Amino acid sequence: MRLQRLLALALSLAVFLFLAWAPFPALAETKLPVVATFSILADFARQVGGDKVEVKELVGPNGDVHVYEPTPADAKNLGAAKLIVVNGLHLEGWMARLIAASGAKAPVVVATEGIIPRQGVIEGATGIDPHAWQSVANARIYIGNILAGLIAADPADADYFRARAKTYDTALDATEQEVRAAVAAIPPQRRKIITTHDAFGYFGAAYGFEFIAPVGFSTESEPSARDIARLIAQIRREHAPAVFLENISDPRLMQRIAKESGAKIGGELYSDSLSPPNGPAATYIDMMKHNIIALKKALAPNS
Ligand SMILES: [Zn+2]
């Protein structure tokens, strides 16, 4: 009897120890907390970081990073981050103040480091175009910078990060080939992107498109009536076949321009933000594929 009780006690102790111990393997593998300023950078960080990172984005799907207003939750996430990923090139004007307010001490990866910035003239003033991710060659530089940041923040997982970055780089290379093949199907005189704000300059330079937008590099500015009239005249003069909507911008401006110029609406392009997970541009690669398919459909004859 006494032995039975002892056995029962030992058994319940074993069950207790098992239950107490069981969650530990999961806890032992804590993920590196990473904060990225917007959805495209967050996707890059997830592609390289895989299971070893927990990536939070400040500006989510379909959000506008130019005019973002940070929340108290953002400051909290930044404070807990071990790595912060930003675009740079003056894209996130609100970020320096947010980092200071959050007391964040994590290293900051500037993902565009090493990219040759594109200059543009907007209303007579020269500015730097921040939309460097719209060229796949630049995206590969982003990945290199994010990889270096992740390795510095979590050296124990360096090999894992390197392997994932390599696989992703191969996928980016394939995407670039796909974009170039689609562009080749569009006659050169029809390679024009007309959309709301000036987000496709790097894309245009990389793949041979002329790019025209009534709004500048930032969505903050509003086009004047004269700017719009000039754009409509240009569309008519150059026989531009289509204008495009943007996922982050109010469609009404481009709808009006389409109506008054006679150009058709060529679909919606993803410029500064991914779609939600169930949308057509949930990752960077899906975004580039979606955009080039929309461009080809609107601009290439017989497609
Ligand atoms: Zn933009």
mmCIF file of C-alpha atoms in Angstrom, residues 38-240:
data_model
loop_
_atom_site.group_PDB
_atom_site.id
_atom_site.type_symbol
_atom_site.label_atom_id
_atom_site.label_comp_id
_atom_site.label_asym_id
_atom_site.label_seq_id
_atom_site.Cartn_x
_atom_site.Cartn_y
_atom_site.Cartn_z
ATOM 1 C CA PHE A 38 6.983 49.915 -43.696
ATOM 2 C CA SER A 39 5.641 46.721 -45.207
ATOM 3 C CA ILE A 40 8.183 46.289 -48.024
ATOM 4 C CA LEU A 41 11.129 46.465 -45.608
ATOM 5 C CA ALA A 42 9.316 44.143 -43.202
ATOM 6 C CA ASP A 43 8.954 41.581 -45.990
ATOM 7 C CA PHE A 44 12.691 41.836 -46.746
ATOM 8 C CA ALA A 45 13.528 41.326 -43.057
ATOM 9 C CA ARG A 46 11.212 38.295 -42.867
ATOM 10 C CA GLN A 47 12.668 36.778 -46.031
ATOM 11 C CA VAL A 48 16.174 36.889 -44.547
ATOM 12 C CA GLY A 49 15.285 36.391 -40.873
ATOM 13 C CA GLY A 50 12.836 33.493 -41.299
ATOM 14 C CA ASP A 51 11.938 31.711 -38.056
ATOM 15 C CA LYS A 52 14.654 33.481 -36.069
ATOM 16 C CA VAL A 53 13.031 36.917 -36.144
ATOM 17 C CA GLU A 54 9.753 38.532 -35.114
ATOM 18 C CA VAL A 55 9.270 41.475 -37.475
ATOM 19 C CA LYS A 56 6.864 44.303 -36.753
ATOM 20 C CA GLU A 57 6.121 47.033 -39.291
ATOM 21 C CA LEU A 58 5.117 50.564 -38.388
ATOM 22 C CA VAL A 59 3.270 51.389 -41.628
ATOM 23 C CA GLY A 60 1.201 48.362 -42.615
ATOM 24 C CA PRO A 61 -0.277 47.121 -45.912
ATOM 25 C CA ASN A 62 -1.701 49.866 -48.162
ATOM 26 C CA GLY A 63 -0.369 52.473 -45.695
ATOM 27 C CA ASP A 64 1.351 55.687 -46.762
ATOM 28 C CA VAL A 65 4.844 55.952 -45.274
ATOM 29 C CA HIS A 66 5.249 59.598 -46.411
ATOM 30 C CA VAL A 67 2.559 61.002 -44.147
ATOM 31 C CA TYR A 68 2.539 58.468 -41.332
ATOM 32 C CA GLU A 69 1.666 59.529 -37.814
ATOM 33 C CA PRO A 70 3.325 57.264 -35.243
ATOM 34 C CA THR A 71 1.290 55.809 -32.375
ATOM 35 C CA PRO A 72 2.279 55.074 -28.740
ATOM 36 C CA ALA A 73 2.355 51.350 -29.691
ATOM 37 C CA ASP A 74 5.067 52.143 -32.264
ATOM 38 C CA ALA A 75 7.265 53.729 -29.597
ATOM 39 C CA LYS A 76 6.786 50.639 -27.409
ATOM 40 C CA ASN A 77 7.702 48.270 -30.253
ATOM 41 C CA LEU A 78 10.786 50.334 -31.078
ATOM 42 C CA GLY A 79 11.838 50.318 -27.442
ATOM 43 C CA ALA A 80 11.700 46.508 -27.418
ATOM 44 C CA ALA A 81 13.440 46.072 -30.788
ATOM 45 C CA LYS A 82 16.932 44.618 -31.116
ATOM 46 C CA LEU A 83 17.205 45.825 -34.713
ATOM 47 C CA ILE A 84 15.500 48.670 -36.586
ATOM 48 C CA VAL A 85 15.294 48.741 -40.390
ATOM 49 C CA VAL A 86 14.649 52.022 -42.218
ATOM 50 C CA ASN A 87 14.730 52.997 -45.907
ATOM 51 C CA GLY A 88 16.589 56.293 -45.525
ATOM 52 C CA LEU A 89 16.886 58.823 -48.406
ATOM 53 C CA HIS A 90 14.566 61.075 -46.366
ATOM 54 C CA LEU A 91 11.590 58.730 -46.767
ATOM 55 C CA GLU A 92 10.716 58.448 -43.079
ATOM 56 C CA GLY A 93 10.890 62.074 -41.949
ATOM 57 C CA TRP A 94 9.019 61.168 -38.744
ATOM 58 C CA MET A 95 11.406 58.400 -37.694
ATOM 59 C CA ALA A 96 14.239 60.283 -35.942
ATOM 60 C CA ARG A 97 11.818 61.907 -33.515
ATOM 61 C CA LEU A 98 10.035 58.605 -32.908
ATOM 62 C CA ILE A 99 13.310 56.806 -32.145
ATOM 63 C CA ALA A 100 14.284 59.558 -29.711
ATOM 64 C CA ALA A 101 10.870 59.504 -28.033
ATOM 65 C CA SER A 102 10.883 55.711 -27.702
ATOM 66 C CA GLY A 103 14.317 55.595 -26.067
ATOM 67 C CA ALA A 104 15.215 52.826 -28.526
ATOM 68 C CA LYS A 105 18.835 51.754 -28.333
ATOM 69 C CA ALA A 106 18.809 49.159 -31.089
ATOM 70 C CA PRO A 107 21.128 49.534 -34.085
ATOM 71 C CA VAL A 108 19.475 51.031 -37.173
ATOM 72 C CA VAL A 109 20.004 49.464 -40.600
ATOM 73 C CA VAL A 110 19.664 52.009 -43.407
ATOM 74 C CA ALA A 111 18.586 49.622 -46.149
ATOM 75 C CA THR A 112 19.482 51.959 -49.042
ATOM 76 C CA GLU A 113 23.120 52.312 -47.995
ATOM 77 C CA GLY A 114 25.300 51.892 -51.091
ATOM 78 C CA ILE A 115 22.504 52.693 -53.541
ATOM 79 C CA ILE A 116 23.084 55.467 -56.059
ATOM 80 C CA PRO A 117 20.277 57.915 -55.219
ATOM 81 C CA ARG A 118 18.197 59.309 -58.017
ATOM 82 C CA GLN A 119 17.761 63.057 -58.112
ATOM 83 C CA GLY A 120 14.760 64.777 -59.523
ATOM 84 C CA VAL A 121 13.499 68.296 -60.040
ATOM 85 C CA ILE A 122 10.179 69.007 -58.433
ATOM 86 C CA GLU A 123 8.733 72.493 -58.734
ATOM 87 C CA GLY A 124 12.150 73.881 -59.536
ATOM 88 C CA ALA A 125 13.890 72.339 -56.505
ATOM 89 C CA THR A 126 16.165 69.306 -56.603
ATOM 90 C CA GLY A 127 15.234 66.464 -54.316
ATOM 91 C CA ILE A 128 16.303 62.890 -53.628
ATOM 92 C CA ASP A 129 13.921 60.166 -54.733
ATOM 93 C CA PRO A 130 13.470 57.690 -51.844
ATOM 94 C CA HIS A 131 11.642 54.940 -53.826
ATOM 95 C CA ALA A 132 14.804 52.931 -54.525
ATOM 96 C CA TRP A 133 13.110 49.539 -53.902
ATOM 97 C CA GLN A 134 11.283 49.829 -57.223
ATOM 98 C CA SER A 135 14.403 48.518 -58.982
ATOM 99 C CA VAL A 136 15.089 44.844 -58.240
ATOM 100 C CA ALA A 137 18.840 45.452 -58.484
ATOM 101 C CA ASN A 138 18.436 47.903 -55.607
ATOM 102 C CA ALA A 139 16.318 45.402 -53.654
ATOM 103 C CA ARG A 140 19.324 43.071 -53.724
ATOM 104 C CA ILE A 141 21.383 45.840 -52.079
ATOM 105 C CA TYR A 142 18.631 46.247 -49.442
ATOM 106 C CA ILE A 143 18.908 42.513 -48.720
ATOM 107 C CA GLY A 144 22.693 42.743 -48.310
ATOM 108 C CA ASN A 145 22.311 45.567 -45.772
ATOM 109 C CA ILE A 146 19.550 43.797 -43.848
ATOM 110 C CA LEU A 147 21.589 40.582 -43.806
ATOM 111 C CA ALA A 148 24.577 42.435 -42.325
ATOM 112 C CA GLY A 149 22.320 44.009 -39.685
ATOM 113 C CA LEU A 150 20.765 40.672 -38.704
ATOM 114 C CA ILE A 151 24.164 38.969 -38.451
ATOM 115 C CA ALA A 152 25.473 41.766 -36.223
ATOM 116 C CA ALA A 153 22.390 41.583 -33.989
ATOM 117 C CA ASP A 154 22.279 37.766 -33.820
ATOM 118 C CA PRO A 155 25.698 36.292 -34.769
ATOM 119 C CA ALA A 156 24.701 32.799 -33.605
ATOM 120 C CA ASP A 157 22.269 32.528 -36.523
ATOM 121 C CA ALA A 158 24.602 34.022 -39.144
ATOM 122 C CA ASP A 159 24.738 30.872 -41.306
ATOM 123 C CA TYR A 160 20.953 30.568 -41.255
ATOM 124 C CA PHE A 161 20.533 34.213 -42.345
ATOM 125 C CA ARG A 162 23.188 33.872 -45.063
ATOM 126 C CA ALA A 163 21.528 30.779 -46.522
ATOM 127 C CA ARG A 164 18.113 32.456 -46.590
ATOM 128 C CA ALA A 165 19.520 35.660 -48.124
ATOM 129 C CA LYS A 166 21.178 33.602 -50.843
ATOM 130 C CA THR A 167 17.940 31.763 -51.679
ATOM 131 C CA TYR A 168 16.020 35.029 -51.719
ATOM 132 C CA ASP A 169 18.639 36.702 -53.884
ATOM 133 C CA THR A 170 18.174 33.929 -56.448
ATOM 134 C CA ALA A 171 14.417 34.560 -56.375
ATOM 135 C CA LEU A 172 15.024 38.301 -56.871
ATOM 136 C CA ASP A 173 17.274 37.554 -59.835
ATOM 137 C CA ALA A 174 14.493 35.451 -61.398
ATOM 138 C CA THR A 175 12.002 38.281 -60.748
ATOM 139 C CA GLU A 176 14.291 40.749 -62.488
ATOM 140 C CA GLN A 177 14.454 38.473 -65.556
ATOM 141 C CA GLU A 178 10.655 38.230 -65.542
ATOM 142 C CA VAL A 179 10.299 42.021 -65.395
ATOM 143 C CA ARG A 180 12.754 42.484 -68.272
ATOM 144 C CA ALA A 181 10.989 39.875 -70.422
ATOM 145 C CA ALA A 182 7.642 41.632 -69.848
ATOM 146 C CA VAL A 183 9.133 45.034 -70.689
ATOM 147 C CA ALA A 184 10.532 43.635 -73.936
ATOM 148 C CA ALA A 185 6.934 42.886 -75.019
ATOM 149 C CA ILE A 186 5.967 46.575 -74.659
ATOM 150 C CA PRO A 187 6.865 48.777 -77.666
ATOM 151 C CA PRO A 188 9.397 51.443 -76.566
ATOM 152 C CA GLN A 189 7.129 54.377 -77.465
ATOM 153 C CA ARG A 190 4.418 52.968 -75.202
ATOM 154 C CA ARG A 191 6.702 52.525 -72.178
ATOM 155 C CA LYS A 192 5.200 55.313 -70.091
ATOM 156 C CA ILE A 193 4.011 55.105 -66.521
ATOM 157 C CA ILE A 194 1.632 57.850 -65.518
ATOM 158 C CA THR A 195 0.527 57.563 -61.934
ATOM 159 C CA THR A 196 -0.335 59.699 -58.951
ATOM 160 C CA HIS A 197 2.973 60.348 -57.184
ATOM 161 C CA ASP A 198 6.566 60.147 -58.269
ATOM 162 C CA ALA A 199 7.261 56.585 -57.054
ATOM 163 C CA PHE A 200 8.483 54.805 -60.183
ATOM 164 C CA GLY A 201 11.602 56.783 -61.084
ATOM 165 C CA TYR A 202 14.009 53.949 -60.183
ATOM 166 C CA PHE A 203 11.747 51.485 -61.952
ATOM 167 C CA GLY A 204 11.703 53.703 -65.034
ATOM 168 C CA ALA A 205 15.464 54.164 -65.016
ATOM 169 C CA ALA A 206 16.131 50.434 -64.535
ATOM 170 C CA TYR A 207 13.678 49.103 -67.106
ATOM 171 C CA GLY A 208 13.406 51.882 -69.665
ATOM 172 C CA PHE A 209 10.105 53.573 -68.863
ATOM 173 C CA GLU A 210 9.337 57.233 -68.995
ATOM 174 C CA PHE A 211 7.677 58.179 -65.769
ATOM 175 C CA ILE A 212 5.271 61.048 -65.271
ATOM 176 C CA ALA A 213 3.350 61.999 -62.130
ATOM 177 C CA PRO A 214 1.360 65.072 -61.164
ATOM 178 C CA VAL A 215 2.412 64.814 -57.492
ATOM 179 C CA GLY A 216 6.070 64.893 -56.369
ATOM 180 C CA PHE A 217 8.228 62.383 -54.511
ATOM 181 C CA SER A 218 6.038 62.646 -51.455
ATOM 182 C CA THR A 219 2.283 62.202 -51.335
ATOM 183 C CA GLU A 220 2.201 65.225 -49.007
ATOM 184 C CA SER A 221 2.064 67.746 -51.837
ATOM 185 C CA GLU A 222 -1.004 68.448 -53.953
ATOM 186 C CA PRO A 223 -0.759 69.141 -57.673
ATOM 187 C CA SER A 224 -1.895 72.543 -58.862
ATOM 188 C CA ALA A 225 -4.584 72.985 -61.514
ATOM 189 C CA ARG A 226 -1.826 74.072 -63.880
ATOM 190 C CA ASP A 227 0.203 70.887 -63.202
ATOM 191 C CA ILE A 228 -2.856 68.771 -63.962
ATOM 192 C CA ALA A 229 -3.684 70.686 -67.154
ATOM 193 C CA ARG A 230 -0.068 70.310 -68.308
ATOM 194 C CA LEU A 231 -0.131 66.559 -67.634
ATOM 195 C CA ILE A 232 -3.395 66.124 -69.555
ATOM 196 C CA ALA A 233 -1.930 68.018 -72.509
ATOM 197 C CA GLN A 234 1.198 65.824 -72.366
ATOM 198 C CA ILE A 235 -0.833 62.604 -72.297
ATOM 199 C CA ARG A 236 -2.785 63.743 -75.373
ATOM 200 C CA ARG A 237 0.307 64.947 -77.216
ATOM 201 C CA GLU A 238 2.300 61.747 -76.564
ATOM 202 C CA HIS A 239 -0.713 59.444 -77.054
ATOM 203 C CA ALA A 240 0.004 57.758 -73.727
#
